[in-house]
Backbone as a chain_set.jsonl record, in Angstrom:
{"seq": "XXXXXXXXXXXXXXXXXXXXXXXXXXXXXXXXXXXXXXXXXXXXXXXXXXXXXXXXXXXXXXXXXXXXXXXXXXXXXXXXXXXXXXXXXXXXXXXXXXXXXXXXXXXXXXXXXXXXXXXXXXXXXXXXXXXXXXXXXXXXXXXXXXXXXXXXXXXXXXXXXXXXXXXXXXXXXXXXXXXXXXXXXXXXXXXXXXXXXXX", "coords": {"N": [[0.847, -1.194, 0.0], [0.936, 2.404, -1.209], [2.184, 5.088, 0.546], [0.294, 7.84, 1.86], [0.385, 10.366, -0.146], [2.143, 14.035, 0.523], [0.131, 17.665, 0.566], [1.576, 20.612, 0.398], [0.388, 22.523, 1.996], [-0.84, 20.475, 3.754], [1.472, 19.863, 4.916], [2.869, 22.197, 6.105], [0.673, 22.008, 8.201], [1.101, 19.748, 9.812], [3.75, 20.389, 10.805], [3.247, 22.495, 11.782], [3.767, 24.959, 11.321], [3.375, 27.968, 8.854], [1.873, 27.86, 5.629], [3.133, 29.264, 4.063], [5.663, 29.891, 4.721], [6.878, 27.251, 4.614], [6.631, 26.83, 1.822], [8.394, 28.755, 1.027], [10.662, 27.402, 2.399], [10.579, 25.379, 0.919], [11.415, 26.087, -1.249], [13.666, 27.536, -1.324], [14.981, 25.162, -0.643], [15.107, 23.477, -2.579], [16.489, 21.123, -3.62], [16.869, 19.31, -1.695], [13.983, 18.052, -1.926], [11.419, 15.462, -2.899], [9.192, 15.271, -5.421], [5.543, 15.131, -7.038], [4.403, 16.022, -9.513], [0.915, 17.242, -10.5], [-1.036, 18.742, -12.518], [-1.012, 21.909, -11.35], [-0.699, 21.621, -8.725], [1.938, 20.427, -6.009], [3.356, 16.949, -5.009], [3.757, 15.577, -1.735], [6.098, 12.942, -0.675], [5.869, 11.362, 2.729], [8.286, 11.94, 4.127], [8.826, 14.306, 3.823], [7.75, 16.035, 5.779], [9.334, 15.55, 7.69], [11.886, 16.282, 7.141], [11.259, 19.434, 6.486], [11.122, 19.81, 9.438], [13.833, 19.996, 10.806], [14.872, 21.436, 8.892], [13.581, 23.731, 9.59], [14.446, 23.795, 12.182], [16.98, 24.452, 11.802], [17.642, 26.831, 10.769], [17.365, 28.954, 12.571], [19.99, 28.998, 13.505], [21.982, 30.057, 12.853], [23.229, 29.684, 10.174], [24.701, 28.808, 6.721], [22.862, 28.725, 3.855], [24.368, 26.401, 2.881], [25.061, 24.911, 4.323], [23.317, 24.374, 5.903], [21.584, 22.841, 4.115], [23.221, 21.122, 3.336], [24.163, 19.533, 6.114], [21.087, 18.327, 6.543], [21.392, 16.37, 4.295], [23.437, 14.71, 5.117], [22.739, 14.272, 7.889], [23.868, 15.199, 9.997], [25.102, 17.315, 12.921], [25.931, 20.187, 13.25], [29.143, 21.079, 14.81], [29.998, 23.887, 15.47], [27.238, 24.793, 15.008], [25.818, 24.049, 17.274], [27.326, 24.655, 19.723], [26.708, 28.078, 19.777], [24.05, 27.299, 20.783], [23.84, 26.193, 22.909], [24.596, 28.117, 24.635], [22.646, 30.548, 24.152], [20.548, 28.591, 25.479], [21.051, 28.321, 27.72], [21.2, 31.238, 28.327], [19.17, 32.153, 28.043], [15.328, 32.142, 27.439], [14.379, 29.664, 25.177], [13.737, 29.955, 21.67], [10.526, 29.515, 20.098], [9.989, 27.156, 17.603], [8.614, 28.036, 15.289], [8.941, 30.674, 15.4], [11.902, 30.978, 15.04], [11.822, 29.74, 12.157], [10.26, 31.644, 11.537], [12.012, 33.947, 11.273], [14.634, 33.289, 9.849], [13.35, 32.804, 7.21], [12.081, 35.225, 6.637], [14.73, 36.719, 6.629], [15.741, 35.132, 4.086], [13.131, 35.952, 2.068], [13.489, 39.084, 2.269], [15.923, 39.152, 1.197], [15.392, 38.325, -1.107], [12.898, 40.281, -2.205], [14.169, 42.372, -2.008], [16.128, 42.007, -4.003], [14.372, 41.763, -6.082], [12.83, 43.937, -6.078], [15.534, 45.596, -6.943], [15.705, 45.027, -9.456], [13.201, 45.657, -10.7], [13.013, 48.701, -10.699], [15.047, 48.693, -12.143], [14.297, 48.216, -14.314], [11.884, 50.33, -14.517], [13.609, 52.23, -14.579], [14.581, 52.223, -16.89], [12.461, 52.191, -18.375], [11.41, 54.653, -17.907], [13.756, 56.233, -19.578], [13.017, 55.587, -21.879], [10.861, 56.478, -22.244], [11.401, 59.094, -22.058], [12.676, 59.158, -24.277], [11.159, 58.723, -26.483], [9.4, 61.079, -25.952], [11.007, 63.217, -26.721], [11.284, 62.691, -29.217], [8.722, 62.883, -30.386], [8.656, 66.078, -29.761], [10.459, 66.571, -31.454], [9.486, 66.246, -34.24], [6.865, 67.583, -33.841], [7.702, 69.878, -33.73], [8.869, 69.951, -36.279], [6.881, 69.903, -38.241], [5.428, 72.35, -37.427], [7.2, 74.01, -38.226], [6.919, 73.53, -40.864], [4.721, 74.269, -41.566], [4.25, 77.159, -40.819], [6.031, 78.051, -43.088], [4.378, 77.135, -45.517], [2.368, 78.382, -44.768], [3.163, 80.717, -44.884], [4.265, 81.202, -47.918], [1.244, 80.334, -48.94], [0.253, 82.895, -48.262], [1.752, 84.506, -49.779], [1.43, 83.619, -52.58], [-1.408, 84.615, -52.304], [-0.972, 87.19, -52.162], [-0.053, 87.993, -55.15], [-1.794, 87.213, -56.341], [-4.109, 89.229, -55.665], [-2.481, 91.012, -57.123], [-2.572, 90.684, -59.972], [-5.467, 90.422, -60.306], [-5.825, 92.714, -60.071], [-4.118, 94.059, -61.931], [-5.797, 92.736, -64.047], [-8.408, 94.006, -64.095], [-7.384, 96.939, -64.73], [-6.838, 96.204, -67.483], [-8.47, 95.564, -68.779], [-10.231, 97.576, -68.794], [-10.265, 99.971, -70.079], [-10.959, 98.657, -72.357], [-13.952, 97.918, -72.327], [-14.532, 100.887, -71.795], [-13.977, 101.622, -74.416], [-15.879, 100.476, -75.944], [-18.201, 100.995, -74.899], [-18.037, 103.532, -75.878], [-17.747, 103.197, -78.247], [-21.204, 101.716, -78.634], [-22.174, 103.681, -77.67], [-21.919, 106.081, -80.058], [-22.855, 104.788, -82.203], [-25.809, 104.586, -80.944], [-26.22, 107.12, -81.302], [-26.109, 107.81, -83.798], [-28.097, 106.878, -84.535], [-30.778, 108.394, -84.09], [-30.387, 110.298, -85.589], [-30.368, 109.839, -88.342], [-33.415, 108.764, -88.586], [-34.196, 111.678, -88.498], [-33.101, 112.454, -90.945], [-34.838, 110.903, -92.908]], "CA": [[0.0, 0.0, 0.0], [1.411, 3.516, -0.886], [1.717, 5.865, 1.552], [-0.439, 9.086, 1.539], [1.364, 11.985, -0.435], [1.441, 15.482, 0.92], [0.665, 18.626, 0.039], [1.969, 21.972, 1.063], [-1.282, 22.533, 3.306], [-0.425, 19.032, 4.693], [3.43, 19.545, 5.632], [2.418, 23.082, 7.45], [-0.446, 21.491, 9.92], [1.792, 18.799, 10.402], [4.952, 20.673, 11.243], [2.769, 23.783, 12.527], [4.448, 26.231, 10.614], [2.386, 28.525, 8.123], [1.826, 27.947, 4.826], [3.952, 30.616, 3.131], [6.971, 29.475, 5.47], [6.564, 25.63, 4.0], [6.642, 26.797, 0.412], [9.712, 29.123, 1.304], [11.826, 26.619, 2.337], [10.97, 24.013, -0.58], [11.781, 26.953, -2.729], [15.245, 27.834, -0.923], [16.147, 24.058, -0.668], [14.45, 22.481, -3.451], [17.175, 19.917, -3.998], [15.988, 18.355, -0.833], [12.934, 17.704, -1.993], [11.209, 14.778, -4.163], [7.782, 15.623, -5.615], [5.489, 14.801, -8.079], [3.004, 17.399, -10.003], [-0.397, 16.848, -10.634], [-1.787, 20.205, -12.849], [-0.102, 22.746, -10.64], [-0.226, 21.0, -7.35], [2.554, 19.239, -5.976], [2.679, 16.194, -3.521], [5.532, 15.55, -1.571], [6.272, 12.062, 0.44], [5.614, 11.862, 3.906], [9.485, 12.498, 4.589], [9.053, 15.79, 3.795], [7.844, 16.634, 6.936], [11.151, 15.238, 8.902], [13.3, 17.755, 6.158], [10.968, 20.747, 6.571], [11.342, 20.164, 10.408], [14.959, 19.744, 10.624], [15.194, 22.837, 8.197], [13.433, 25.185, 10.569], [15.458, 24.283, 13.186], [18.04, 24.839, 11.834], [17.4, 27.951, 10.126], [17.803, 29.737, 13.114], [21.179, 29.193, 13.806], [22.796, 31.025, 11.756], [23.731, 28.585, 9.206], [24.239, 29.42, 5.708], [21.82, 27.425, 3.35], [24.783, 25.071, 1.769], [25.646, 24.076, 5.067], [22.5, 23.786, 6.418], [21.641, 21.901, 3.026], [24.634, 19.764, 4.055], [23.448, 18.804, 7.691], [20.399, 17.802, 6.479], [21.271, 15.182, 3.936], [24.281, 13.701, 5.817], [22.175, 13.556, 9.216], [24.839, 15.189, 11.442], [24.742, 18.268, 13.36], [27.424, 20.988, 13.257], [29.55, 21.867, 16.35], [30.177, 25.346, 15.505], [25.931, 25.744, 15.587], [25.398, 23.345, 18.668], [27.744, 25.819, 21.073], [25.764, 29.033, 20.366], [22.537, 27.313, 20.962], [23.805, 25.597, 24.023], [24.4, 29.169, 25.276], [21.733, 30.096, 24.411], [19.645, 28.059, 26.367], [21.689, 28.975, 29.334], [20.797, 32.876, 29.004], [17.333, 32.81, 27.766], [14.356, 30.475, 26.811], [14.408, 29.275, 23.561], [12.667, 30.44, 20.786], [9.372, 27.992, 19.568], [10.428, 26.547, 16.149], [7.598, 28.934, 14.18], [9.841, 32.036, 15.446], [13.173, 30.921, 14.607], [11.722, 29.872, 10.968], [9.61, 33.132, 10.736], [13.771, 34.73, 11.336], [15.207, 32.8, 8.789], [12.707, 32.72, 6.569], [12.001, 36.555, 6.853], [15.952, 36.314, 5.834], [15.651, 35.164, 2.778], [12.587, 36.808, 2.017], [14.055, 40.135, 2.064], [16.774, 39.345, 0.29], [14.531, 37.984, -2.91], [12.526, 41.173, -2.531], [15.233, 43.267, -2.648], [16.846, 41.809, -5.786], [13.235, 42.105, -7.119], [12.968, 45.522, -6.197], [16.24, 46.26, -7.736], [15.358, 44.697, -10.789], [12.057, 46.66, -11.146], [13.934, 50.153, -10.163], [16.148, 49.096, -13.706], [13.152, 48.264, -15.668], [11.585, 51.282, -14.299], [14.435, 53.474, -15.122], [14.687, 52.469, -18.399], [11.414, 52.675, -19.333], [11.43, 55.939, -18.099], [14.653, 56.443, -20.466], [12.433, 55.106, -23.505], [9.761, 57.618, -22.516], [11.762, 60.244, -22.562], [13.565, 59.554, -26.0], [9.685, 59.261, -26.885], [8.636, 62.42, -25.583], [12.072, 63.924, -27.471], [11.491, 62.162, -30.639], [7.557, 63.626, -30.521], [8.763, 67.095, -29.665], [11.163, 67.464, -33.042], [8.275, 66.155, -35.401], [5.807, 68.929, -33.384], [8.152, 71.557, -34.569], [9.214, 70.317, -37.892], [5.379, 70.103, -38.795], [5.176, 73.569, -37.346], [7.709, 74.698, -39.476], [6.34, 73.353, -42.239], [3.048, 74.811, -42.058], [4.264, 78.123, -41.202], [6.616, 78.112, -44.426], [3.276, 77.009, -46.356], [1.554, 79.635, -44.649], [4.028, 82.084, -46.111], [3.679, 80.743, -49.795], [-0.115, 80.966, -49.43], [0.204, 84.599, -48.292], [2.787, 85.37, -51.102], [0.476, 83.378, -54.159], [-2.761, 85.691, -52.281], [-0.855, 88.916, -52.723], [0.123, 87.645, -56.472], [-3.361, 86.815, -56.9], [-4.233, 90.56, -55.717], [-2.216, 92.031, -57.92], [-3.069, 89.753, -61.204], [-6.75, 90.767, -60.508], [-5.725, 94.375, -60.107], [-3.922, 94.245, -63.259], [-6.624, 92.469, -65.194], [-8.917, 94.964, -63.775], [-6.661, 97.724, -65.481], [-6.201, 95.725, -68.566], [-10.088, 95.342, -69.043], [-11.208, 98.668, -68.412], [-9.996, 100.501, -71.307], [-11.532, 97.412, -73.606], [-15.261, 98.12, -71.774], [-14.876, 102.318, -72.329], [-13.687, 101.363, -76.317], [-17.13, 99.036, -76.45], [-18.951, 101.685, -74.526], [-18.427, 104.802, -76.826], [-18.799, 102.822, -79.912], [-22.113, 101.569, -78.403], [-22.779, 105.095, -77.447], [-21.809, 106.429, -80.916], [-24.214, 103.68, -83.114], [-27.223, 104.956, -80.798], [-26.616, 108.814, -81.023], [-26.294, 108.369, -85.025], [-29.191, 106.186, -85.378], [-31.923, 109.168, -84.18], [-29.856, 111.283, -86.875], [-30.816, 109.267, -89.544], [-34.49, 108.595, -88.557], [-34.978, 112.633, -88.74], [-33.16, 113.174, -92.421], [-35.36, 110.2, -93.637]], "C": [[0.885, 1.246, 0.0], [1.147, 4.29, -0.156], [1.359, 7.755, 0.738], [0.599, 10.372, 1.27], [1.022, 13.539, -0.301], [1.484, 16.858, -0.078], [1.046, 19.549, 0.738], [1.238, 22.252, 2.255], [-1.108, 21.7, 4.235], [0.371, 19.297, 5.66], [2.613, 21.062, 6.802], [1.302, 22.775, 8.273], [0.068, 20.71, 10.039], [2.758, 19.5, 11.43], [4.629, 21.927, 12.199], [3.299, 24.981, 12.435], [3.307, 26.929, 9.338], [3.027, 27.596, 6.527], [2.852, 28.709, 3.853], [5.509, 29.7, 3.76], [7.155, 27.963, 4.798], [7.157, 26.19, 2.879], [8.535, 27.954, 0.253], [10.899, 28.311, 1.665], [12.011, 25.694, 1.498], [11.336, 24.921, -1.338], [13.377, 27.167, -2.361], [15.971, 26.186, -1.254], [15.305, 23.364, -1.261], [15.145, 21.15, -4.011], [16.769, 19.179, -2.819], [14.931, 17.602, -0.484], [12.823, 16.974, -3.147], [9.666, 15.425, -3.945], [7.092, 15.198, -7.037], [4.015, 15.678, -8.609], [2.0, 16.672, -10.401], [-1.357, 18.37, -10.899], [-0.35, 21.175, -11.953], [0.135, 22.445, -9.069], [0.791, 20.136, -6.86], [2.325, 18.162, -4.366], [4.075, 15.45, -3.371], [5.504, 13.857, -1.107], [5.713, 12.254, 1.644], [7.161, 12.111, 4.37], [9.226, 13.433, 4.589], [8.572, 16.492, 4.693], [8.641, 16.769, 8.025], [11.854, 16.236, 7.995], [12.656, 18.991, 6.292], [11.075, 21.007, 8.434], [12.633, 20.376, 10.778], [15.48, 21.202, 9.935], [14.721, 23.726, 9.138], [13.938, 24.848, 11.709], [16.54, 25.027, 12.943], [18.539, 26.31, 11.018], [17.564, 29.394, 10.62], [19.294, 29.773, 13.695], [22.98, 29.779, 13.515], [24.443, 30.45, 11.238], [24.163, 29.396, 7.629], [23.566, 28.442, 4.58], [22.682, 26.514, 2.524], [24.955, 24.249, 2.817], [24.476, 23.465, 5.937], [21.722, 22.464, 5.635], [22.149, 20.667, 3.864], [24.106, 18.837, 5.083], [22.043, 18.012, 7.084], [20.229, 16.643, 5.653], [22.13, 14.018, 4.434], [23.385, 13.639, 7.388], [23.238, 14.047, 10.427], [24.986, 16.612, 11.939], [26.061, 19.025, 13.555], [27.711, 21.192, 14.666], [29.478, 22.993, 16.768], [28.445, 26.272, 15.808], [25.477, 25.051, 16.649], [26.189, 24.577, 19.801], [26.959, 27.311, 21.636], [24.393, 28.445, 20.814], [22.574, 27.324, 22.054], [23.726, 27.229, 25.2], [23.607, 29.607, 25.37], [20.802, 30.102, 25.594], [19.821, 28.052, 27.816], [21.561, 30.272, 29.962], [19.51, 33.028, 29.059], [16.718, 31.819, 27.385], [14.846, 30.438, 25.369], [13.288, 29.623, 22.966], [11.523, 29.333, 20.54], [10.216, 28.454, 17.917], [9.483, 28.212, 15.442], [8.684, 30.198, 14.39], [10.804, 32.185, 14.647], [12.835, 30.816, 12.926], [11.037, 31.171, 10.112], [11.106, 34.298, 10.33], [14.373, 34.734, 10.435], [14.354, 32.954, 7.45], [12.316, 34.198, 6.161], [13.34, 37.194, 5.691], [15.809, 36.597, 4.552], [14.623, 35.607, 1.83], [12.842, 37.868, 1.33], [15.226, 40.18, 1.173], [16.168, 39.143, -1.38], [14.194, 39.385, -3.226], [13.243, 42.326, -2.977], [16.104, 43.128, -3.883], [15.856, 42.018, -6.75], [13.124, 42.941, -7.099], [13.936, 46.367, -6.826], [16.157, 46.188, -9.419], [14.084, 45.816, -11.217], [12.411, 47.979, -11.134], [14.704, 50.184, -11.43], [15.252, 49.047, -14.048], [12.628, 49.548, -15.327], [12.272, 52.486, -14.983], [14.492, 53.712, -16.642], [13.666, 52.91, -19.182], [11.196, 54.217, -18.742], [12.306, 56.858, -19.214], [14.296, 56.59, -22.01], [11.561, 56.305, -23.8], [10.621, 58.925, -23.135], [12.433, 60.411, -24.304], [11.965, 59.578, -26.858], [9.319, 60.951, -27.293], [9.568, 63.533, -26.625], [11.256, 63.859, -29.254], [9.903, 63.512, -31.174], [7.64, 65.663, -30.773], [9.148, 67.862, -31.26], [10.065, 67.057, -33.928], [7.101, 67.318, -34.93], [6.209, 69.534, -34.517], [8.74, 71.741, -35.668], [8.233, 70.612, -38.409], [4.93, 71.509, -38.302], [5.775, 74.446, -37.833], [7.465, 74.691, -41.048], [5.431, 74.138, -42.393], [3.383, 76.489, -41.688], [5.353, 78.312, -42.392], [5.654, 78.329, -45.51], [2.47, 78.302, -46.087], [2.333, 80.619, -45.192], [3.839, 82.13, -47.19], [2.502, 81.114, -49.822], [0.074, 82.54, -49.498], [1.032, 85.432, -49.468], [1.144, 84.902, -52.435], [-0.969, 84.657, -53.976], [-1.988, 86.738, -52.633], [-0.565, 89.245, -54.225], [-0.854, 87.388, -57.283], [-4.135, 88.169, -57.191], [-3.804, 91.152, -56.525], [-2.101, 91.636, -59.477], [-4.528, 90.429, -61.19], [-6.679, 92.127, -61.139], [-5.429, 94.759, -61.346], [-4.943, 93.8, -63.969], [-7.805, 93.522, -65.065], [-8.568, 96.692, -65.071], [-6.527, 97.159, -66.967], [-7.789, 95.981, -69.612], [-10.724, 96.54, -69.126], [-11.086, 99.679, -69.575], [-10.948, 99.831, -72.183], [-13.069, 98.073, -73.176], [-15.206, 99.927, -72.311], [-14.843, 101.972, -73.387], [-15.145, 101.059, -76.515], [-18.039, 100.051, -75.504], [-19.248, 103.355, -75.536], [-18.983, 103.98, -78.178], [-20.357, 102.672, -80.244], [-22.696, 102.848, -78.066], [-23.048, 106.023, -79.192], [-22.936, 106.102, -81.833], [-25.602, 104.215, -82.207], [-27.253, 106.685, -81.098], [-26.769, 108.881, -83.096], [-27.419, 107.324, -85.634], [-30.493, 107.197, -85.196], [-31.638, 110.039, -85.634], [-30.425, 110.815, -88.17], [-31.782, 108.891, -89.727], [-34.866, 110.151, -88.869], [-34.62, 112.862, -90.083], [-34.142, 111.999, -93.413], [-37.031, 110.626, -93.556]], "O": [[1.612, 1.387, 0.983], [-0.048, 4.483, 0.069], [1.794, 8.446, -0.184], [1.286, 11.058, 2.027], [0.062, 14.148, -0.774], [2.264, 17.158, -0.982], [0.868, 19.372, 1.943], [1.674, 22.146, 3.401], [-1.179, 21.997, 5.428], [0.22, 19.115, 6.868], [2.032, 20.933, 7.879], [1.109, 23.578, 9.185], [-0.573, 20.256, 10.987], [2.671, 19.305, 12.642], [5.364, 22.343, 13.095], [3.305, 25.879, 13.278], [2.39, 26.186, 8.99], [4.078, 26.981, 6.343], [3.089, 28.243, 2.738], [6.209, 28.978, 3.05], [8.317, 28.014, 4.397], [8.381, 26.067, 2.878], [9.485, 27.748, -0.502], [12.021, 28.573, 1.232], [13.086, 25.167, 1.211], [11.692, 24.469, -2.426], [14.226, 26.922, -3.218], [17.029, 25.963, -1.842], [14.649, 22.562, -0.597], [14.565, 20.296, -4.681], [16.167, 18.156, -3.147], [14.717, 16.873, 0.485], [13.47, 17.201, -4.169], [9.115, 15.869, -2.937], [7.78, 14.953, -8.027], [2.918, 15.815, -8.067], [2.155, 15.479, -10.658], [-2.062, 18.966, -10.084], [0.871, 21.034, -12.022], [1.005, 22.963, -8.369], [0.661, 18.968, -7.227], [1.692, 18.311, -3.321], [4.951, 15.005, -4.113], [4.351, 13.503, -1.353], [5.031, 13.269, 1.786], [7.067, 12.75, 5.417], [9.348, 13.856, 5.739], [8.837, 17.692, 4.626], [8.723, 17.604, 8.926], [12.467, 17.106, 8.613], [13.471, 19.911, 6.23], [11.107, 22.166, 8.848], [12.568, 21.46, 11.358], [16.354, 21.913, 10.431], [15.523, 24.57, 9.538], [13.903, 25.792, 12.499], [16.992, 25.971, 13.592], [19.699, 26.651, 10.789], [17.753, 30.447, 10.011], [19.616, 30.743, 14.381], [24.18, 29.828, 13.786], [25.646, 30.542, 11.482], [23.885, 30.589, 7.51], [23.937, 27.269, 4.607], [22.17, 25.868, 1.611], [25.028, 23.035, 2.632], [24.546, 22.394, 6.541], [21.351, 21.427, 6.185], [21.733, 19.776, 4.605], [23.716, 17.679, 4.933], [22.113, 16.803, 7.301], [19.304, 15.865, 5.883], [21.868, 12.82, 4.33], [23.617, 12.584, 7.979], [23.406, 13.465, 11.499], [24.983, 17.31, 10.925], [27.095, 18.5, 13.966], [26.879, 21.416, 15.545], [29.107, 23.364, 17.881], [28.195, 27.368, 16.31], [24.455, 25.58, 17.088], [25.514, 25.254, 20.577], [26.676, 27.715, 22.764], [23.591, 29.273, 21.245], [21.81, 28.053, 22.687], [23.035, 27.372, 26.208], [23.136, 29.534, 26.505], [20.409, 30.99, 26.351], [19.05, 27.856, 28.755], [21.655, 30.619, 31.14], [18.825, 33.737, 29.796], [17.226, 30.756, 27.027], [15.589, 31.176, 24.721], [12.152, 29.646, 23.438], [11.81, 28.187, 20.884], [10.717, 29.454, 17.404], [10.044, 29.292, 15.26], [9.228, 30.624, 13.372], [10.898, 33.043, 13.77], [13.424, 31.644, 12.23], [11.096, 31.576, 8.951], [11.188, 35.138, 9.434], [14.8, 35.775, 9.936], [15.057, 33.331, 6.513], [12.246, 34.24, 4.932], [13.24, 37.769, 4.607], [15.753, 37.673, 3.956], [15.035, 35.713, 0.675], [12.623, 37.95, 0.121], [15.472, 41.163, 0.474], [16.48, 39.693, -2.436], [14.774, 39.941, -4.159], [13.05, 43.045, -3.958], [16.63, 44.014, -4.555], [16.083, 42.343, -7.916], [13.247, 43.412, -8.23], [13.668, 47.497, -7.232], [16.447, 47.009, -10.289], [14.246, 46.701, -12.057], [11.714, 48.498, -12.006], [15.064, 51.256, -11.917], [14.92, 50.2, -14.325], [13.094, 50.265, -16.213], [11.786, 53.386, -15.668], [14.472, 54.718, -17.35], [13.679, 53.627, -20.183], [10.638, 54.938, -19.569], [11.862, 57.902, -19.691], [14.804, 57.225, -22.934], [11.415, 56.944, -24.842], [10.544, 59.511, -24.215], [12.569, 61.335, -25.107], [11.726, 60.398, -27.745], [9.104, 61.635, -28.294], [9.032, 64.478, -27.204], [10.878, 64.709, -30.061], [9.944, 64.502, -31.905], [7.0, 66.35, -31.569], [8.718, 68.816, -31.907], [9.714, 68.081, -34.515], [6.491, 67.887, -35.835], [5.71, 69.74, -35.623], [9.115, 72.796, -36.181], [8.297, 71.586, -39.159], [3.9, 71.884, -38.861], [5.303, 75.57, -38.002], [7.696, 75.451, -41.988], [5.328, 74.757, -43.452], [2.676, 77.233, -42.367], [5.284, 79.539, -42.469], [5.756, 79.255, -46.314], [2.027, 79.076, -46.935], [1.876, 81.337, -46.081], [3.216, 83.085, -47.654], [2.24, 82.093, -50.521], [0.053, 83.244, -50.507], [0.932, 86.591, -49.869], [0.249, 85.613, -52.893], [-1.456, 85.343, -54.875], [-2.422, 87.326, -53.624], [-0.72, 90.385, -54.662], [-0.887, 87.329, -58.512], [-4.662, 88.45, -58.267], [-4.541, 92.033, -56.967], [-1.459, 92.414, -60.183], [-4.767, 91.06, -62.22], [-7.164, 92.577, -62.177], [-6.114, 95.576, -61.96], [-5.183, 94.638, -64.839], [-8.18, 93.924, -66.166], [-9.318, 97.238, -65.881], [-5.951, 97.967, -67.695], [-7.985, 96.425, -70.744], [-11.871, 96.53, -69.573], [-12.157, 100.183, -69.913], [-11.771, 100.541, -72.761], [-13.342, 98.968, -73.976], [-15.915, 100.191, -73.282], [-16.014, 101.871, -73.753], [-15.582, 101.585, -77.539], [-19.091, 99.414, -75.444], [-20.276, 103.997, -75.75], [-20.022, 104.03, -78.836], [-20.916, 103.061, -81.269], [-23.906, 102.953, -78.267], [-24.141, 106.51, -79.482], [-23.796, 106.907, -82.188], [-26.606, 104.25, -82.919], [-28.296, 107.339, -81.084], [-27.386, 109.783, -83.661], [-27.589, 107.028, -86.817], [-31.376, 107.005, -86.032], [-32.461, 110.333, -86.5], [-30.93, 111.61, -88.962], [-31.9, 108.453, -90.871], [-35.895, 110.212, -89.542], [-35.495, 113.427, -90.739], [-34.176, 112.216, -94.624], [-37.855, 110.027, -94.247]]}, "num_chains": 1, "name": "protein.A"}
């Protein structure tokens, strides 16, 4: 009969550590762990509650995670973190397990966030960097297109005053032609009564 495989949820009400704290240490020391997925859930052994206890002990002792690694697959306990504990326990109570792993765990924590925070602080910067060559790029097309159009607006205003003074001249050109075609027409009616009285 196989034995019942855990999940995350499992190992912390077993071990009586939170949730978050569980998934933090399979993530720090994931080589210590076997598992097997199912969708996005995983399910550990039942060992994995002797390695996540074992890990938060030792998490407070200010280990560093290859060596605490270490201890936990060889099974043997360092000297150098057995002396401070022993002290320790000679000045003051001892912490409950949940503390010492909220310590450690806190730890590394902060250190993720802070590499994530620095990371977002570059992406940030840059894309502020992008904006601005944006905002640049936008600015010189404004004011070439505003040079353009007042240039054009100049040309129009030149062809209108060229236009003005084309009219003006045809005006002048025309007006002579209309008096010519006005006397003649004046002339042909003043000598047509003339010639109704000698007839």
């Amino acid at each position: 009969m196989h034995e019942k495989e855990l999940k995350i949820g499992d190992i912390a009400h077993l071990t009586g550590l939170s949730e978050q704290d569980v998934r933090a240490l399979i993530q720090t020391y994931d080589s210590l762990f076997t598992y097997r997925k199912i969708g996005q859930a995983r399910l550990f052994p039942q060992k994995a509650v002797k390695v996540v206890r074992e890990l938060a002990e030792l998490s407070g002792r200010g280990l560093s995670p290859d060596e605490i690694a270490e201890e936990v697959k060889t099974g043997r306990k360092s000297d150098a973190a057995e002396e401070p504990a022993e002290e320790i326990d000679r000045t003051a109570a001892p912490l409950p397990p949940e503390v010492v792993i909220d310590l450690g765990v806190m730890r590394d924590t902060l250190a993720r966030q802070e590499r994530r925070i620095a990371r977002l602080a570059e992406d940030l910067e840059l894309e502020r960097d992008l904006r601005a060559e944006e905002a640049e790029r936008f600015q010189k097309a404004v004011a070439d297109l505003e040079e353009r159009l007042s240039a054009q607006q100049q040309q129009l205003a030149l062809i209108a005053k060229w236009v003005d003074y084309f009219d003006r001249q045809m005006d002048e050109a025309t007006r002579p032609v209309l008096d010519r075609f006005r006397r003649t027409v004046a002339k042909k009616s003043d000598s047509a009564p003339s010639s109704g009285r000698s007839g």
